Structure formats: structure tokens, C-alpha cells
mmCIF file of C-alpha atoms in Angstrom:
data_model
loop_
_atom_site.group_PDB
_atom_site.id
_atom_site.type_symbol
_atom_site.label_atom_id
_atom_site.label_comp_id
_atom_site.label_asym_id
_atom_site.label_seq_id
_atom_site.Cartn_x
_atom_site.Cartn_y
_atom_site.Cartn_z
ATOM 1 C CA MET A 7 -26.711 44.070 3.404
ATOM 2 C CA SER A 8 -25.537 40.846 1.729
ATOM 3 C CA ALA A 9 -22.194 39.306 2.507
ATOM 4 C CA ALA A 10 -19.385 39.428 0.000
ATOM 5 C CA PRO A 11 -19.204 36.357 -2.241
ATOM 6 C CA ILE A 12 -17.059 33.514 -0.937
ATOM 7 C CA THR A 13 -15.444 31.135 -3.395
ATOM 8 C CA SER A 14 -13.258 28.072 -3.030
ATOM 9 C CA THR A 15 -10.015 27.553 -4.916
ATOM 10 C CA ASP A 16 -10.221 23.779 -4.471
ATOM 11 C CA TRP A 17 -11.212 22.968 -8.048
ATOM 12 C CA PRO A 18 -10.277 19.338 -8.758
ATOM 13 C CA PRO A 19 -7.661 18.752 -11.460
ATOM 14 C CA TYR A 20 -9.724 15.983 -13.068
ATOM 15 C CA LEU A 21 -12.790 18.126 -13.865
ATOM 16 C CA ASP A 22 -12.499 21.012 -16.309
ATOM 17 C CA LYS A 23 -15.244 23.589 -16.486
ATOM 18 C CA ALA A 24 -16.267 22.649 -20.023
ATOM 19 C CA THR A 25 -16.919 19.069 -18.889
ATOM 20 C CA LEU A 26 -18.930 20.294 -15.918
ATOM 21 C CA ASP A 27 -21.051 22.497 -18.176
ATOM 22 C CA ARG A 28 -21.686 19.593 -20.537
ATOM 23 C CA MET A 29 -22.860 17.413 -17.651
ATOM 24 C CA LEU A 30 -25.075 20.114 -16.179
ATOM 25 C CA ARG A 31 -26.686 20.944 -19.527
ATOM 26 C CA GLN A 32 -27.546 17.270 -19.996
ATOM 27 C CA TRP A 33 -29.140 17.069 -16.542
ATOM 28 C CA LEU A 34 -31.039 20.326 -17.039
ATOM 29 C CA ALA A 35 -32.398 19.009 -20.332
ATOM 30 C CA GLU A 36 -33.451 15.791 -18.583
ATOM 31 C CA ASP A 37 -35.419 17.802 -16.011
ATOM 32 C CA ILE A 38 -36.795 20.731 -17.994
ATOM 33 C CA GLY A 39 -37.330 19.002 -21.338
ATOM 34 C CA PRO A 40 -39.266 21.251 -23.746
ATOM 35 C CA GLY A 41 -40.240 23.566 -20.889
ATOM 36 C CA ASP A 42 -41.266 23.910 -17.239
ATOM 37 C CA VAL A 43 -44.994 23.981 -17.840
ATOM 38 C CA THR A 44 -45.940 24.651 -14.206
ATOM 39 C CA THR A 45 -43.672 27.677 -13.920
ATOM 40 C CA GLU A 46 -44.652 29.019 -17.331
ATOM 41 C CA ALA A 47 -48.325 28.650 -16.451
ATOM 42 C CA THR A 48 -48.198 30.281 -13.025
ATOM 43 C CA VAL A 49 -45.280 32.724 -12.807
ATOM 44 C CA PRO A 50 -45.169 36.050 -14.729
ATOM 45 C CA PRO A 51 -42.038 36.314 -16.905
ATOM 46 C CA ASP A 52 -40.881 39.560 -15.254
ATOM 47 C CA GLN A 53 -41.407 38.450 -11.650
ATOM 48 C CA GLN A 54 -38.230 38.773 -9.562
ATOM 49 C CA ALA A 55 -37.434 36.573 -6.568
ATOM 50 C CA ARG A 56 -34.805 36.014 -3.918
ATOM 51 C CA GLY A 57 -33.878 32.639 -2.470
ATOM 52 C CA LEU A 58 -32.188 31.708 0.798
ATOM 53 C CA PHE A 59 -30.089 28.556 1.033
ATOM 54 C CA LEU A 60 -30.557 27.071 4.492
ATOM 55 C CA ALA A 61 -28.942 24.097 6.210
ATOM 56 C CA LYS A 62 -31.543 21.968 7.981
ATOM 57 C CA ALA A 63 -28.978 19.619 9.529
ATOM 58 C CA ASN A 64 -25.413 19.774 10.800
ATOM 59 C CA GLY A 65 -22.789 18.886 8.233
ATOM 60 C CA VAL A 66 -20.319 20.031 5.600
ATOM 61 C CA VAL A 67 -21.559 21.962 2.572
ATOM 62 C CA ALA A 68 -20.069 20.937 -0.754
ATOM 63 C CA GLY A 69 -20.965 21.606 -4.378
ATOM 64 C CA LEU A 70 -21.480 25.349 -4.074
ATOM 65 C CA GLN A 71 -19.611 26.083 -7.287
ATOM 66 C CA VAL A 72 -21.595 23.368 -9.050
ATOM 67 C CA ALA A 73 -24.947 24.714 -7.836
ATOM 68 C CA ALA A 74 -24.033 28.273 -8.816
ATOM 69 C CA ARG A 75 -23.185 27.079 -12.314
ATOM 70 C CA VAL A 76 -26.597 25.412 -12.631
ATOM 71 C CA PHE A 77 -28.311 28.761 -12.073
ATOM 72 C CA GLN A 78 -25.950 30.558 -14.447
ATOM 73 C CA LEU A 79 -26.595 28.059 -17.231
ATOM 74 C CA VAL A 80 -30.350 28.527 -16.838
ATOM 75 C CA ASP A 81 -30.051 32.327 -16.745
ATOM 76 C CA PRO A 82 -26.762 34.297 -16.861
ATOM 77 C CA ASP A 83 -28.490 37.197 -15.081
ATOM 78 C CA VAL A 84 -29.080 35.187 -11.900
ATOM 79 C CA ARG A 85 -26.863 36.319 -9.020
ATOM 80 C CA VAL A 86 -25.600 33.742 -6.519
ATOM 81 C CA CYS A 87 -23.796 34.790 -3.346
ATOM 82 C CA TRP A 88 -22.313 32.210 -0.991
ATOM 83 C CA GLN A 89 -21.716 33.057 2.654
ATOM 84 C CA GLN A 90 -19.748 29.879 3.289
ATOM 85 C CA ALA A 91 -16.993 28.234 1.286
ATOM 86 C CA ASP A 92 -17.060 24.753 -0.210
ATOM 87 C CA GLY A 93 -16.037 22.336 2.516
ATOM 88 C CA SER A 94 -17.274 24.539 5.387
ATOM 89 C CA ARG A 95 -18.997 23.094 8.400
ATOM 90 C CA VAL A 96 -22.570 24.335 8.964
ATOM 91 C CA THR A 97 -25.154 23.770 11.667
ATOM 92 C CA ALA A 98 -28.916 23.406 11.309
ATOM 93 C CA GLY A 99 -30.412 26.826 10.626
ATOM 94 C CA THR A 100 -27.299 28.273 8.968
ATOM 95 C CA LEU A 101 -27.964 30.630 6.053
ATOM 96 C CA PHE A 102 -25.142 29.728 3.689
ATOM 97 C CA GLY A 103 -26.100 31.566 0.506
ATOM 98 C CA THR A 104 -28.564 33.641 -1.474
ATOM 99 C CA VAL A 105 -29.718 33.709 -5.071
ATOM 100 C CA GLU A 106 -31.563 36.502 -6.885
ATOM 101 C CA GLY A 107 -33.089 36.816 -10.335
ATOM 102 C CA ARG A 108 -36.138 35.983 -12.396
ATOM 103 C CA ALA A 109 -38.473 33.744 -10.424
ATOM 104 C CA ARG A 110 -38.933 31.501 -13.455
ATOM 105 C CA SER A 111 -35.180 30.935 -13.716
ATOM 106 C CA LEU A 112 -34.794 30.178 -10.019
ATOM 107 C CA LEU A 113 -37.612 27.654 -10.095
ATOM 108 C CA MET A 114 -36.257 25.862 -13.153
ATOM 109 C CA ALA A 115 -32.758 25.554 -11.678
ATOM 110 C CA GLU A 116 -33.784 24.852 -8.079
ATOM 111 C CA ARG A 117 -34.203 21.081 -8.114
ATOM 112 C CA LEU A 118 -31.015 20.171 -9.971
ATOM 113 C CA ALA A 119 -28.984 22.624 -7.895
ATOM 114 C CA LEU A 120 -30.359 21.230 -4.631
ATOM 115 C CA ASN A 121 -30.034 17.591 -5.722
ATOM 116 C CA LEU A 122 -26.335 18.070 -6.421
ATOM 117 C CA LEU A 123 -25.752 20.208 -3.335
ATOM 118 C CA GLN A 124 -27.431 17.698 -1.041
ATOM 119 C CA ARG A 125 -25.606 14.686 -2.470
ATOM 120 C CA MET A 126 -22.183 16.314 -2.512
ATOM 121 C CA SER A 127 -22.716 17.725 0.988
ATOM 122 C CA GLY A 128 -23.771 14.298 2.270
ATOM 123 C CA ILE A 129 -20.592 12.732 0.876
ATOM 124 C CA ALA A 130 -18.421 15.536 2.255
ATOM 125 C CA THR A 131 -20.073 15.236 5.670
ATOM 126 C CA ALA A 132 -19.526 11.469 5.885
ATOM 127 C CA THR A 133 -15.944 11.889 4.703
ATOM 128 C CA ARG A 134 -15.178 14.624 7.238
ATOM 129 C CA ARG A 135 -16.469 12.471 10.091
ATOM 130 C CA LEU A 136 -14.253 9.576 9.046
ATOM 131 C CA VAL A 137 -11.239 11.834 8.491
ATOM 132 C CA GLU A 138 -11.609 13.325 11.968
ATOM 133 C CA ARG A 139 -11.940 9.878 13.524
ATOM 134 C CA VAL A 140 -8.565 8.710 12.168
ATOM 135 C CA ARG A 141 -6.741 12.057 12.246
ATOM 136 C CA PRO A 142 -4.686 11.200 15.400
ATOM 137 C CA TYR A 143 -3.041 8.348 13.474
ATOM 138 C CA GLY A 144 -2.245 10.284 10.292
ATOM 139 C CA THR A 145 -4.276 7.773 8.270
ATOM 140 C CA LYS A 146 -5.579 8.836 4.870
ATOM 141 C CA VAL A 147 -9.220 8.273 3.919
ATOM 142 C CA LEU A 148 -9.514 7.095 0.301
ATOM 143 C CA ASP A 149 -12.541 6.921 -1.943
ATOM 144 C CA THR A 150 -13.378 4.092 -4.367
ATOM 145 C CA ARG A 151 -14.985 3.524 -7.768
ATOM 146 C CA LYS A 152 -18.293 2.756 -6.021
ATOM 147 C CA THR A 153 -19.897 5.945 -7.288
ATOM 148 C CA ALA A 154 -23.179 6.690 -9.055
ATOM 149 C CA PRO A 155 -22.800 6.358 -12.849
ATOM 150 C CA GLY A 156 -22.447 9.815 -14.371
ATOM 151 C CA LEU A 157 -21.677 11.399 -10.995
ATOM 152 C CA ARG A 158 -18.190 10.012 -10.330
ATOM 153 C CA LEU A 159 -16.319 13.288 -10.801
ATOM 154 C CA LEU A 160 -18.689 15.172 -8.508
ATOM 155 C CA ASP A 161 -18.727 12.344 -5.946
ATOM 156 C CA LYS A 162 -14.945 12.366 -5.824
ATOM 157 C CA TRP A 163 -14.857 16.157 -5.633
ATOM 158 C CA ALA A 164 -17.155 15.932 -2.610
ATOM 159 C CA VAL A 165 -14.780 13.450 -0.933
ATOM 160 C CA ARG A 166 -11.956 15.913 -1.580
ATOM 161 C CA LEU A 167 -13.955 18.765 -0.038
ATOM 162 C CA GLY A 168 -14.632 16.595 2.995
ATOM 163 C CA GLY A 169 -10.902 16.172 3.579
ATOM 164 C CA GLY A 170 -10.530 12.756 1.981
ATOM 165 C CA THR A 171 -8.009 11.692 -0.655
ATOM 166 C CA ASN A 172 -9.020 10.743 -4.170
ATOM 167 C CA HIS A 173 -7.703 7.288 -5.128
ATOM 168 C CA ARG A 174 -7.966 6.092 -8.709
ATOM 169 C CA LEU A 175 -10.550 7.802 -10.907
ATOM 170 C CA GLY A 176 -11.203 4.764 -13.086
ATOM 171 C CA LEU A 177 -9.723 1.641 -14.597
ATOM 172 C CA TYR A 178 -7.195 3.662 -16.580
ATOM 173 C CA ASP A 179 -5.024 5.510 -14.043
ATOM 174 C CA MET A 180 -3.831 2.694 -11.769
ATOM 175 C CA ILE A 181 -3.167 -1.021 -12.137
ATOM 176 C CA LEU A 182 -5.159 -2.510 -9.261
ATOM 177 C CA ILE A 183 -4.847 -6.297 -9.221
ATOM 178 C CA LYS A 184 -7.825 -7.756 -7.353
ATOM 179 C CA ASP A 185 -8.542 -11.369 -6.381
ATOM 180 C CA ASN A 186 -10.222 -12.249 -9.687
ATOM 181 C CA HIS A 187 -7.287 -10.813 -11.650
ATOM 182 C CA ILE A 188 -4.954 -13.000 -9.598
ATOM 183 C CA VAL A 189 -7.027 -16.091 -10.363
ATOM 184 C CA ALA A 190 -7.170 -15.283 -14.080
ATOM 185 C CA ALA A 191 -3.426 -14.551 -14.236
ATOM 186 C CA GLY A 192 -2.496 -17.825 -12.530
ATOM 187 C CA GLY A 193 -1.248 -16.481 -9.213
ATOM 188 C CA ILE A 194 0.212 -13.520 -7.372
ATOM 189 C CA ARG A 195 3.682 -13.660 -8.914
ATOM 190 C CA GLU A 196 2.273 -14.111 -12.422
ATOM 191 C CA ALA A 197 -0.131 -11.185 -11.988
ATOM 192 C CA ILE A 198 2.552 -8.825 -10.687
ATOM 193 C CA GLU A 199 5.053 -9.735 -13.382
ATOM 194 C CA ALA A 200 2.432 -9.318 -16.109
ATOM 195 C CA ALA A 201 1.430 -5.929 -14.716
ATOM 196 C CA ARG A 202 5.036 -4.738 -14.627
ATOM 197 C CA ARG A 203 5.645 -5.885 -18.216
ATOM 198 C CA TYR A 204 2.483 -4.105 -19.361
ATOM 199 C CA ARG A 205 3.463 -0.877 -17.620
ATOM 200 C CA GLU A 206 6.931 -0.956 -19.146
ATOM 201 C CA GLN A 207 5.752 -1.875 -22.653
ATOM 202 C CA HIS A 208 3.206 0.928 -22.686
ATOM 203 C CA ARG A 209 5.477 3.402 -20.888
ATOM 204 C CA LEU A 210 2.834 4.160 -18.292
ATOM 205 C CA ASP A 211 3.621 6.287 -15.283
ATOM 206 C CA ILE A 212 0.979 4.727 -13.049
ATOM 207 C CA PRO A 213 1.208 2.808 -9.766
ATOM 208 C CA ILE A 214 0.608 -0.902 -9.301
ATOM 209 C CA GLU A 215 -1.492 -2.061 -6.364
ATOM 210 C CA ILE A 216 -2.363 -5.645 -5.499
ATOM 211 C CA GLU A 217 -4.936 -7.099 -3.162
ATOM 212 C CA ALA A 218 -4.025 -9.486 -0.378
ATOM 213 C CA GLN A 219 -6.640 -11.538 1.449
ATOM 214 C CA SER A 220 -4.392 -13.385 3.879
ATOM 215 C CA LEU A 221 -1.000 -13.194 5.521
ATOM 216 C CA GLU A 222 0.133 -15.888 3.071
ATOM 217 C CA ASP A 223 -0.802 -13.513 0.234
ATOM 218 C CA VAL A 224 1.203 -10.759 1.906
ATOM 219 C CA ASP A 225 4.249 -13.031 2.115
ATOM 220 C CA ALA A 226 3.894 -13.970 -1.565
ATOM 221 C CA ILE A 227 3.682 -10.304 -2.564
ATOM 222 C CA LEU A 228 6.718 -9.428 -0.456
ATOM 223 C CA ALA A 229 8.658 -12.270 -2.022
ATOM 224 C CA THR A 230 7.819 -11.000 -5.512
ATOM 225 C CA GLY A 231 8.059 -7.232 -4.984
ATOM 226 C CA GLY A 232 7.517 -4.820 -7.845
ATOM 227 C CA VAL A 233 4.339 -3.134 -6.596
ATOM 228 C CA ASP A 234 3.640 0.266 -5.070
ATOM 229 C CA TRP A 235 0.622 -0.488 -2.861
ATOM 230 C CA ILE A 236 -0.725 -3.526 -1.041
ATOM 231 C CA LEU A 237 -4.475 -3.583 -0.476
ATOM 232 C CA LEU A 238 -5.252 -5.485 2.730
ATOM 233 C CA ASP A 239 -8.818 -6.572 2.163
ATOM 234 C CA ASN A 240 -10.944 -7.659 5.128
ATOM 235 C CA PHE A 241 -7.949 -8.175 7.408
ATOM 236 C CA ALA A 242 -10.032 -6.571 10.162
ATOM 237 C CA ARG A 243 -12.830 -9.061 10.809
ATOM 238 C CA ARG A 244 -15.878 -9.258 13.013
ATOM 239 C CA LEU A 245 -15.743 -12.152 15.449
ATOM 240 C CA PRO A 246 -18.874 -14.169 16.339
ATOM 241 C CA ASP A 247 -19.275 -12.126 19.519
ATOM 242 C CA GLY A 248 -19.370 -8.903 17.473
ATOM 243 C CA THR A 249 -15.934 -7.601 18.431
ATOM 244 C CA LEU A 250 -13.472 -6.469 15.783
ATOM 245 C CA ASP A 251 -10.244 -8.461 15.422
ATOM 246 C CA VAL A 252 -7.537 -6.199 13.938
ATOM 247 C CA GLU A 253 -4.533 -8.374 14.813
ATOM 248 C CA PRO A 254 -4.205 -9.887 11.297
ATOM 249 C CA LEU A 255 -4.103 -6.344 9.897
ATOM 250 C CA ARG A 256 -1.539 -5.244 12.476
ATOM 251 C CA GLU A 257 0.642 -8.249 11.634
ATOM 252 C CA ALA A 258 0.364 -7.579 7.896
ATOM 253 C CA VAL A 259 1.467 -3.968 8.403
ATOM 254 C CA ARG A 260 4.360 -5.186 10.550
ATOM 255 C CA ARG A 261 5.520 -7.652 7.893
ATOM 256 C CA ILE A 262 5.334 -5.054 5.134
ATOM 257 C CA GLY A 263 7.421 -2.760 7.295
ATOM 258 C CA GLY A 264 6.955 0.373 5.226
ATOM 259 C CA ARG A 265 8.382 -1.154 2.031
ATOM 260 C CA PHE A 266 5.109 -0.504 0.222
ATOM 261 C CA HIS A 267 2.130 1.761 0.757
ATOM 262 C CA THR A 268 -0.665 0.010 2.643
ATOM 263 C CA GLU A 269 -4.420 0.346 2.271
ATOM 264 C CA ALA A 270 -7.070 -1.387 4.363
ATOM 265 C CA SER A 271 -10.559 -2.046 3.041
ATOM 266 C CA GLY A 272 -13.589 -3.884 4.367
ATOM 267 C CA ASN A 273 -15.510 -3.270 7.594
ATOM 268 C CA ILE A 274 -14.608 0.446 7.546
ATOM 269 C CA THR A 275 -17.171 2.401 9.564
ATOM 270 C CA LEU A 276 -17.080 5.274 12.026
ATOM 271 C CA GLU A 277 -17.165 2.700 14.811
ATOM 272 C CA THR A 278 -14.267 0.602 13.493
ATOM 273 C CA ALA A 279 -12.079 3.214 11.799
ATOM 274 C CA GLU A 280 -10.038 4.198 14.847
ATOM 275 C CA ALA A 281 -9.072 0.641 15.736
ATOM 276 C CA ILE A 282 -8.131 -0.055 12.126
ATOM 277 C CA ALA A 283 -6.083 3.140 11.844
ATOM 278 C CA ALA A 284 -4.281 2.306 15.102
ATOM 279 C CA THR A 285 -2.693 -0.736 13.400
ATOM 280 C CA GLY A 286 -0.412 1.629 11.491
ATOM 281 C CA VAL A 287 -1.983 1.104 8.062
ATOM 282 C CA GLU A 288 -1.304 4.106 5.840
ATOM 283 C CA ALA A 289 -4.761 4.506 4.328
ATOM 284 C CA ILE A 290 -8.297 3.195 4.610
ATOM 285 C CA SER A 291 -10.790 3.070 1.749
ATOM 286 C CA CYS A 292 -14.525 3.200 2.200
ATOM 287 C CA GLY A 293 -17.021 2.596 -0.600
ATOM 288 C CA ALA A 294 -19.913 3.659 1.628
ATOM 289 C CA LEU A 295 -18.810 7.279 1.349
ATOM 290 C CA THR A 296 -20.283 7.333 -2.145
ATOM 291 C CA HIS A 297 -22.393 4.207 -2.710
ATOM 292 C CA SER A 298 -24.538 4.649 0.409
ATOM 293 C CA VAL A 299 -24.537 8.413 0.765
ATOM 294 C CA GLN A 300 -27.184 10.073 2.937
ATOM 295 C CA ALA A 301 -27.975 13.459 1.440
ATOM 296 C CA LEU A 302 -27.514 16.446 3.739
ATOM 297 C CA ASP A 303 -30.844 18.186 4.346
ATOM 298 C CA LEU A 304 -30.651 21.595 2.641
ATOM 299 C CA SER A 305 -33.393 23.881 1.390
ATOM 300 C CA LEU A 306 -33.958 26.899 -0.835
ATOM 301 C CA GLU A 307 -36.707 29.243 0.337
ATOM 302 C CA LEU A 308 -37.988 31.816 -2.185
ATOM 303 C CA SER A 309 -39.584 35.193 -1.589
ATOM 304 C CA LEU A 310 -40.868 37.636 -4.199
ATOM 305 C CA GLN A 311 -39.227 40.935 -5.062
ATOM 306 C CA ALA A 312 -40.565 43.910 -6.974
ATOM 307 C CA ALA A 313 -40.160 43.578 -10.725
ATOM 308 C CA LEU A 314 -37.235 45.538 -12.137
#
């Protein structure tokens, strides 16, 4: 007897279902092209099959709703039943879902569904590990724009399912003044004042964040004011002996004193995250969550059923 379907209500506000369908149809067309010649040549059109989704490693499953939609777009008669929810922890050997329908349909949808499941689950797993490492300090784990082109919305959804916090989606929903912007603007004060004028002139309800690379930069930002976040980039540094020096970060957080939100970036790993969080910084951002993702090992094993 199959388990009742489990669904997640954590649908991200930045991805509507029409956009998801458009993306999936494009990727299905890329894979299937004019037709799956191997399946058409070897599998009878009325052959029915059942597939078992199995975890082959410990981790967090993510992308279940996305994978189910892949099968439905290939064949609306395919039935997908999840036995875990998006964002659930699984161990190697866990059966986390089943799929039933025409064997041809399952085979055509299999690769895209698994590719997305494995990538999203890998991101969610890495995020969950980092979130748990800094949980005692109440530190948020933020994602970045270091995502695979075309996959940003799914990458960020996976971070969300792993317990992380989505930061800016793109260049349009936050003013983030980095070091090169500061150089081009003529300095920290000039960059902040220009950003504030732009936000006011265009009546934008978006935050302003600025990067600091030294305690002198922090002092200049504090003297100017007018921002919402300060990005403390590489304030935690590796010393020649391999140890991590977090004192500059701790001092920066002390000087800011809660007047602005604080984000630390650079040298964020599972090994360093706790020491960085212990400085009192509000959030840490980690590009490796999405740019260096290790896919979670998942499989779909098919067996034949009697034709209906």
C-alpha cells in the first residue's frame, strides 16, 4: 500500500508556476529534441512501469515539486507520490517517492527530473549543514548571485529548503556597492550619497548595502551613514600558520554596534563558520553553496507493470 502524497507549502514567492513550466519545457526540449529514439525503438507504447526514488547518500531532499512537474509535463497521466516533504532529511537507502505510468514517459522524464533533484538536494544539504553549524549564534546563512545561469531561481529555492535565507535575487532588488563601485564612484561617501539619491529619485523601496574591506572602510561608512547593511568582506583571514584570525571581524561588529545589519563573506566553510558566527555578525554569505555544489546521490529504479 503506497503512502499518502506529501507536499510542501514552501513555494518561493519569486517563482510562479508558469515560469517554472516555461523553464522545464525548454529543458525537456533540449533533452528530448524531436524524440527519444532509444525509448521509441525499444519500449512498447502501452508498457506500464513503476519507479522508486531512492537516496544513496545522507542528505536533504529538495526539488520534489519540480521533479513531479517534469513528469506531469511529459505525460499528465503519470502519478508521482512523495513519501518525504521538500527539505526533509534522508539517509542512504531511504525510499522517498514513487512514480507510475507509461514506461516511455518515465524514461523520457527521468534524466531531467533526477538532474534537478540531485542539484537542488546537494545545495539544500550543504546549506543545512552550514545552518546547523551556526544555529547556536542565531546567525543567518545567506546565498549569493554565484548560481548557474538559468538555474538561479531553483538554486535559491534549494537554499531556502535547506534552511538558508535568500539574499538579493539579482542586480535589480538591492543596491550592493562593492569595491569596484566605490572606486568608480570616487570613494565610500560619494558611492553612498549617489546610491541614496538614485533610490530617492526612482522611488525604490530597496535596501542599500556597501562592502568594507578594512576597519578604516568601516569607520568611513559609519561616518557617512545612510545604508542598511555593511558587508564585511574577508575580515576573517587565514594566517600563515593556517589558523583563522577573526579579531578584525569581531572589532568591526563591535564598532558597528547594531546600527546596521552586518554580513560577513570570504573564507566561509563548515570548519570556519562557527568561529565567524561567534563574532556576533548577523549573517554570513557563502557562494560555494551554489557555485560549487556537490549533487546528492539519488536514483530512480524502474520495474515493469502489467499493461492497463
